[in-house]
Amino acid sequence: LALSQAAQEWQDAAMKKLLLCAAALLVAMSLLAEDTAVPSPNEIVAAAPKPDWVAIPASDMLVMDLAPDTNGKPRRVVIQLMPPPFSQGWIGNVRKLAAVHWWDGLSVNRVQDNYVVQWGDANGEDKAKAKALPAGLVTMTEKDYLSDAIQYRMEPPNRVALGSDAYAKNNWFENGFPMAGDTVGMAWPVHCYGMVGVGRDMPPDTGSGAELYTVIGHAPRHLDRNIAVIGRVIAGIEHLSSLPRGTGTLGFYGTVAERVPIRSVRLGNDVPDLPAYQYLSTTSTSFARYADARANRRDAFFIRPAGGADICNIPVPVRRVKADG
Amino acid sequence: LALSQAAQEWQDAAMKKLLLCAAALLVAMSLLAEDTAVPSPNEIVAAAPKPDWVAIPASDMLVMDLAPDTNGKPRRVVIQLMPPPFSQGWIGNVRKLAAVHWWDGLSVNRVQDNYVVQWGDANGEDKAKAKALPAGLVTMTEKDYLSDAIQYRMEPPNRVALGSDAYAKNNWFENGFPMAGDTVGMAWPVHCYGMVGVGRDMPPDTGSGAELYTVIGHAPRHLDRNIAVIGRVIAGIEHLSSLPRGTGTLGFYGTVAERVPIRSVRLGNDVPDLPAYQYLSTTSTSFARYADARANRRDAFFIRPAGGADICNIPVPVRRVKADG
């Protein structure tokens, strides 16, 4: 079964290459064109031309306003909902819950260090006290954690693909989201920092979408394919990640006083003062250059480029823009 | 150059296996012995026998007391310094700085979300205002970010080894710390969540150890081999990770008022009320079982074990013990 030493080394080297031929070529060409200072990932993003940015529709954003902090400062968290084909049943439920203002008056109930912040109904598991859910929510199945509806291809120029890792045969970006997939065409969203998922009870429960969490630590990728991922925080994650850690089991707040009240959760198109947001197209040349620079830091601070990056160490850039774009 | 499809698939499958033969065998044997409920990683740790735990000498701990929080609660952070052969020059400096109480009265100056919390002299880069460093600190070189002094072996039973990833040919645990290494015998510590590193200026500066940071987000492994890692936070990281994020460049606090005062930093043997701490030996059977369970969650909540884990998703367990062990 053993591979030859040479074959193994070749395979290892190949794995560590972040970008495949055409995308890498584009990067190399642009580096040749500027033989002076090498830009940092952030500088590449800042210089990305307008066509490389994709507007996020207001109707695909979920806006959660927590109670102001102790200094009276507002705490707004903006979530981009995941585009089809992933998790659309849960996302439909989330839209319904936001439409009927279901979360208003509920709270953030759990903050576990290096893991998740979770919000919803603190009494959700107590049938006598739980807040009633609206009619019409759909029930999803465990099959729906994955999808075979996208025909992903590892070939450039339309993908920044990272090959295999401990969790998946393939890792790449799809419509601005980190994705993983196996060899038979099944794909699933990845639990990177800031991703938003659906809390649930023991299987076969899959959760309704009423109980949500976001990742505030090292990517807990063991949750991939075990829980639905419905989006990612694109603004205000610091209002969640800097909350006091809960001292109860699994980081739940032990007292009612510790819970952080939710003023409101609305879909973006119901929030008049919401700014416009854009993400850097994950099929753009700018994103390919950014991802390459994340994997091979050549800016002045670095002395040894890593030669690779895991998918969660390449966060997709998002920017806030004025209404005129 | 291309490998055969079969060879590639074998290699991919091999890569995803976390534990090698003997360690895996031990795990399988213990699983066969208990065919009822499968324990979670935490349950495995809780059941680990006394000989599997390694005492951390007080002299290898660095204890940072921040000013109490707004409710008057103490905020103590305990750091385990890294054992030889890694980063010992910087660690010697850190011991000297603690011995002369150099950090007392300084502050936490930077909190960048999903990245680092940094502390030291807020005026360190202003020669007119910087606090003088004690005499006798050594100057390290960029070569010292790595070491060829350990002869690491991937063979069981003495290593939980994770093979290659985007950042290194080999990843494993050494004396309770996550490690990476290349094919020519060089090894280096890994920037996982909670690891403590040495802030520095532009290369060839390597930092003295007076400016320290800890990781509070997804493992920034592009820093590996570019900055010295001197230890890891083993208690109280929540006092750093939950601090308000800085709004200045790179997450630096924009005002003096935002900085978090450091009351004192001492070596553990200078702190009379310090409890004893132990880590789970990374060559113990319990650790092998824990790591396997982290990579293949079989406890009731999970429906699809990942089949692997990256090294930073297997945090080394630490426990606080009474003086009698």
Short mmCIF file of N, CA, C and O in Angstrom, two decimals, chain B residues 95-144:
data_model
loop_
_atom_site.label_atom_id
_atom_site.label_comp_id
_atom_site.label_asym_id
_atom_site.label_seq_id
_atom_site.Cartn_x
_atom_site.Cartn_y
_atom_site.Cartn_z
N ARG B 95 11.42 35.34 32.24
CA ARG B 95 11.67 35.07 33.67
C ARG B 95 12.34 36.27 34.33
O ARG B 95 11.99 36.64 35.46
N LYS B 96 13.29 36.87 33.63
CA LYS B 96 13.97 38.05 34.19
C LYS B 96 13.00 39.22 34.35
O LYS B 96 13.01 39.93 35.36
N LEU B 97 12.18 39.42 33.33
CA LEU B 97 11.23 40.54 33.38
C LEU B 97 10.23 40.36 34.52
O LEU B 97 9.89 41.32 35.21
N ALA B 98 9.79 39.12 34.72
CA ALA B 98 8.86 38.86 35.82
C ALA B 98 9.57 39.06 37.16
O ALA B 98 8.99 39.62 38.11
N ALA B 99 10.82 38.62 37.23
CA ALA B 99 11.56 38.71 38.50
C ALA B 99 11.73 40.16 38.95
O ALA B 99 11.70 40.46 40.16
N VAL B 100 11.90 41.08 38.01
CA VAL B 100 12.07 42.50 38.39
C VAL B 100 10.74 43.25 38.33
O VAL B 100 10.70 44.48 38.41
N HIS B 101 9.64 42.50 38.18
CA HIS B 101 8.28 43.09 38.19
C HIS B 101 8.11 44.12 37.08
O HIS B 101 7.43 45.13 37.25
N TRP B 102 8.73 43.84 35.95
CA TRP B 102 8.76 44.83 34.87
C TRP B 102 7.37 45.17 34.33
O TRP B 102 7.09 46.30 33.97
N TRP B 103 6.47 44.17 34.28
CA TRP B 103 5.15 44.42 33.68
C TRP B 103 4.19 45.14 34.63
O TRP B 103 3.16 45.65 34.18
N ASP B 104 4.50 45.15 35.92
CA ASP B 104 3.55 45.71 36.88
C ASP B 104 3.29 47.19 36.55
O ASP B 104 4.24 47.99 36.43
N GLY B 105 2.02 47.54 36.43
CA GLY B 105 1.67 48.91 36.08
C GLY B 105 1.55 49.16 34.59
O GLY B 105 1.12 50.23 34.18
N LEU B 106 1.93 48.19 33.78
CA LEU B 106 1.73 48.32 32.33
C LEU B 106 0.31 47.83 31.99
O LEU B 106 -0.53 47.77 32.89
N SER B 107 0.05 47.47 30.75
CA SER B 107 -1.36 47.23 30.39
C SER B 107 -1.54 46.34 29.18
O SER B 107 -0.60 46.13 28.39
N VAL B 108 -2.76 45.83 29.07
CA VAL B 108 -3.21 45.21 27.82
C VAL B 108 -3.58 46.35 26.87
O VAL B 108 -4.38 47.21 27.22
N ASN B 109 -2.96 46.33 25.69
CA ASN B 109 -3.08 47.48 24.79
C ASN B 109 -3.76 47.19 23.46
O ASN B 109 -4.05 48.10 22.70
N ARG B 110 -3.98 45.93 23.21
CA ARG B 110 -4.51 45.56 21.89
C ARG B 110 -5.41 44.34 22.02
O ARG B 110 -5.02 43.34 22.63
N VAL B 111 -6.61 44.44 21.46
CA VAL B 111 -7.52 43.29 21.38
C VAL B 111 -8.13 43.30 19.98
O VAL B 111 -9.00 44.12 19.69
N GLN B 112 -7.63 42.43 19.15
CA GLN B 112 -8.11 42.36 17.76
C GLN B 112 -8.97 41.11 17.61
O GLN B 112 -8.51 39.99 17.86
N ASP B 113 -10.21 41.31 17.20
CA ASP B 113 -11.15 40.19 17.13
C ASP B 113 -10.63 39.09 16.21
O ASP B 113 -10.05 39.35 15.16
N ASN B 114 -10.85 37.85 16.63
CA ASN B 114 -10.44 36.67 15.87
C ASN B 114 -8.94 36.67 15.61
O ASN B 114 -8.48 36.15 14.59
N TYR B 115 -8.15 37.27 16.51
CA TYR B 115 -6.71 37.30 16.29
C TYR B 115 -5.94 37.24 17.61
O TYR B 115 -5.68 36.13 18.10
N VAL B 116 -5.62 38.38 18.19
CA VAL B 116 -4.77 38.36 19.39
C VAL B 116 -5.16 39.42 20.41
O VAL B 116 -5.77 40.44 20.08
N VAL B 117 -4.78 39.15 21.67
CA VAL B 117 -4.75 40.13 22.75
C VAL B 117 -3.28 40.34 23.09
O VAL B 117 -2.53 39.37 23.25
N GLN B 118 -2.85 41.59 23.18
CA GLN B 118 -1.42 41.89 23.35
C GLN B 118 -1.22 42.81 24.55
O GLN B 118 -1.99 43.72 24.77
N TRP B 119 -0.15 42.54 25.33
CA TRP B 119 0.12 43.35 26.49
C TRP B 119 1.61 43.68 26.60
O TRP B 119 2.44 42.98 26.04
N GLY B 120 1.89 44.74 27.34
CA GLY B 120 3.27 45.20 27.51
C GLY B 120 3.28 46.70 27.72
O GLY B 120 2.36 47.26 28.33
N ASP B 121 4.30 47.35 27.18
CA ASP B 121 4.47 48.79 27.35
C ASP B 121 3.79 49.51 26.20
O ASP B 121 4.25 49.44 25.05
N ALA B 122 2.70 50.23 26.50
CA ALA B 122 1.97 50.93 25.45
C ALA B 122 2.85 51.97 24.75
O ALA B 122 2.59 52.36 23.61
N ASN B 123 3.90 52.43 25.45
CA ASN B 123 4.81 53.41 24.86
C ASN B 123 6.09 52.78 24.33
O ASN B 123 7.07 53.47 24.07
N GLY B 124 6.06 51.47 24.19
CA GLY B 124 7.28 50.75 23.85
C GLY B 124 7.94 51.20 22.56
O GLY B 124 9.16 51.07 22.41
N GLU B 125 7.13 51.70 21.63
CA GLU B 125 7.72 52.10 20.35
C GLU B 125 8.15 53.57 20.33
O GLU B 125 8.64 54.07 19.32
N ASP B 126 7.95 54.24 21.44
CA ASP B 126 8.34 55.66 21.54
C ASP B 126 9.57 55.73 22.45
O ASP B 126 9.47 55.64 23.68
N LYS B 127 10.74 55.89 21.84
CA LYS B 127 11.99 55.80 22.61
C LYS B 127 12.05 56.78 23.77
O LYS B 127 12.67 56.51 24.81
N ALA B 128 11.38 57.92 23.61
CA ALA B 128 11.42 58.93 24.68
C ALA B 128 10.61 58.48 25.90
O ALA B 128 10.90 58.87 27.03
N LYS B 129 9.59 57.66 25.66
CA LYS B 129 8.67 57.31 26.75
C LYS B 129 8.79 55.85 27.19
O LYS B 129 8.23 55.47 28.23
N ALA B 130 9.46 55.04 26.40
CA ALA B 130 9.46 53.60 26.67
C ALA B 130 10.07 53.29 28.03
O ALA B 130 11.03 53.92 28.47
N LYS B 131 9.48 52.31 28.70
CA LYS B 131 10.02 51.85 29.99
C LYS B 131 11.31 51.07 29.73
O LYS B 131 11.35 50.20 28.86
N ALA B 132 12.35 51.41 30.51
CA ALA B 132 13.65 50.76 30.29
C ALA B 132 13.56 49.26 30.58
O ALA B 132 12.91 48.85 31.55
N LEU B 133 14.21 48.49 29.76
CA LEU B 133 14.28 47.04 30.00
C LEU B 133 15.43 46.74 30.95
O LEU B 133 16.43 47.47 30.97
N PRO B 134 15.31 45.69 31.73
CA PRO B 134 16.42 45.32 32.62
C PRO B 134 17.64 44.88 31.82
O PRO B 134 17.52 44.46 30.67
N ALA B 135 18.79 44.98 32.44
CA ALA B 135 20.02 44.51 31.79
C ALA B 135 20.00 42.99 31.72
O ALA B 135 19.30 42.32 32.49
N GLY B 136 20.75 42.45 30.77
CA GLY B 136 20.96 41.02 30.74
C GLY B 136 20.00 40.24 29.87
O GLY B 136 20.06 39.01 29.84
N LEU B 137 19.09 40.94 29.20
CA LEU B 137 18.20 40.20 28.29
C LEU B 137 19.02 39.75 27.07
O LEU B 137 19.89 40.48 26.59
N VAL B 138 18.74 38.57 26.59
CA VAL B 138 19.47 38.07 25.43
C VAL B 138 18.71 38.45 24.16
O VAL B 138 17.50 38.70 24.17
N THR B 139 19.46 38.51 23.07
CA THR B 139 18.86 38.79 21.77
C THR B 139 18.85 37.50 20.96
O THR B 139 19.89 36.87 20.77
N MET B 140 17.68 37.11 20.54
CA MET B 140 17.54 35.87 19.79
C MET B 140 17.52 36.16 18.29
O MET B 140 17.32 37.31 17.87
N THR B 141 17.70 35.13 17.50
CA THR B 141 17.70 35.31 16.05
C THR B 141 16.51 34.56 15.43
O THR B 141 15.84 33.76 16.10
N GLU B 142 16.29 34.82 14.16
CA GLU B 142 15.18 34.18 13.46
C GLU B 142 15.34 32.67 13.38
O GLU B 142 14.35 31.95 13.26
N LYS B 143 16.57 32.22 13.45
CA LYS B 143 16.80 30.76 13.45
C LYS B 143 16.16 30.11 14.67
O LYS B 143 15.81 28.93 14.66
N ASP B 144 16.06 30.91 15.75
CA ASP B 144 15.59 30.35 17.01
C ASP B 144 14.08 30.13 17.05
O ASP B 144 13.56 29.63 18.05
#
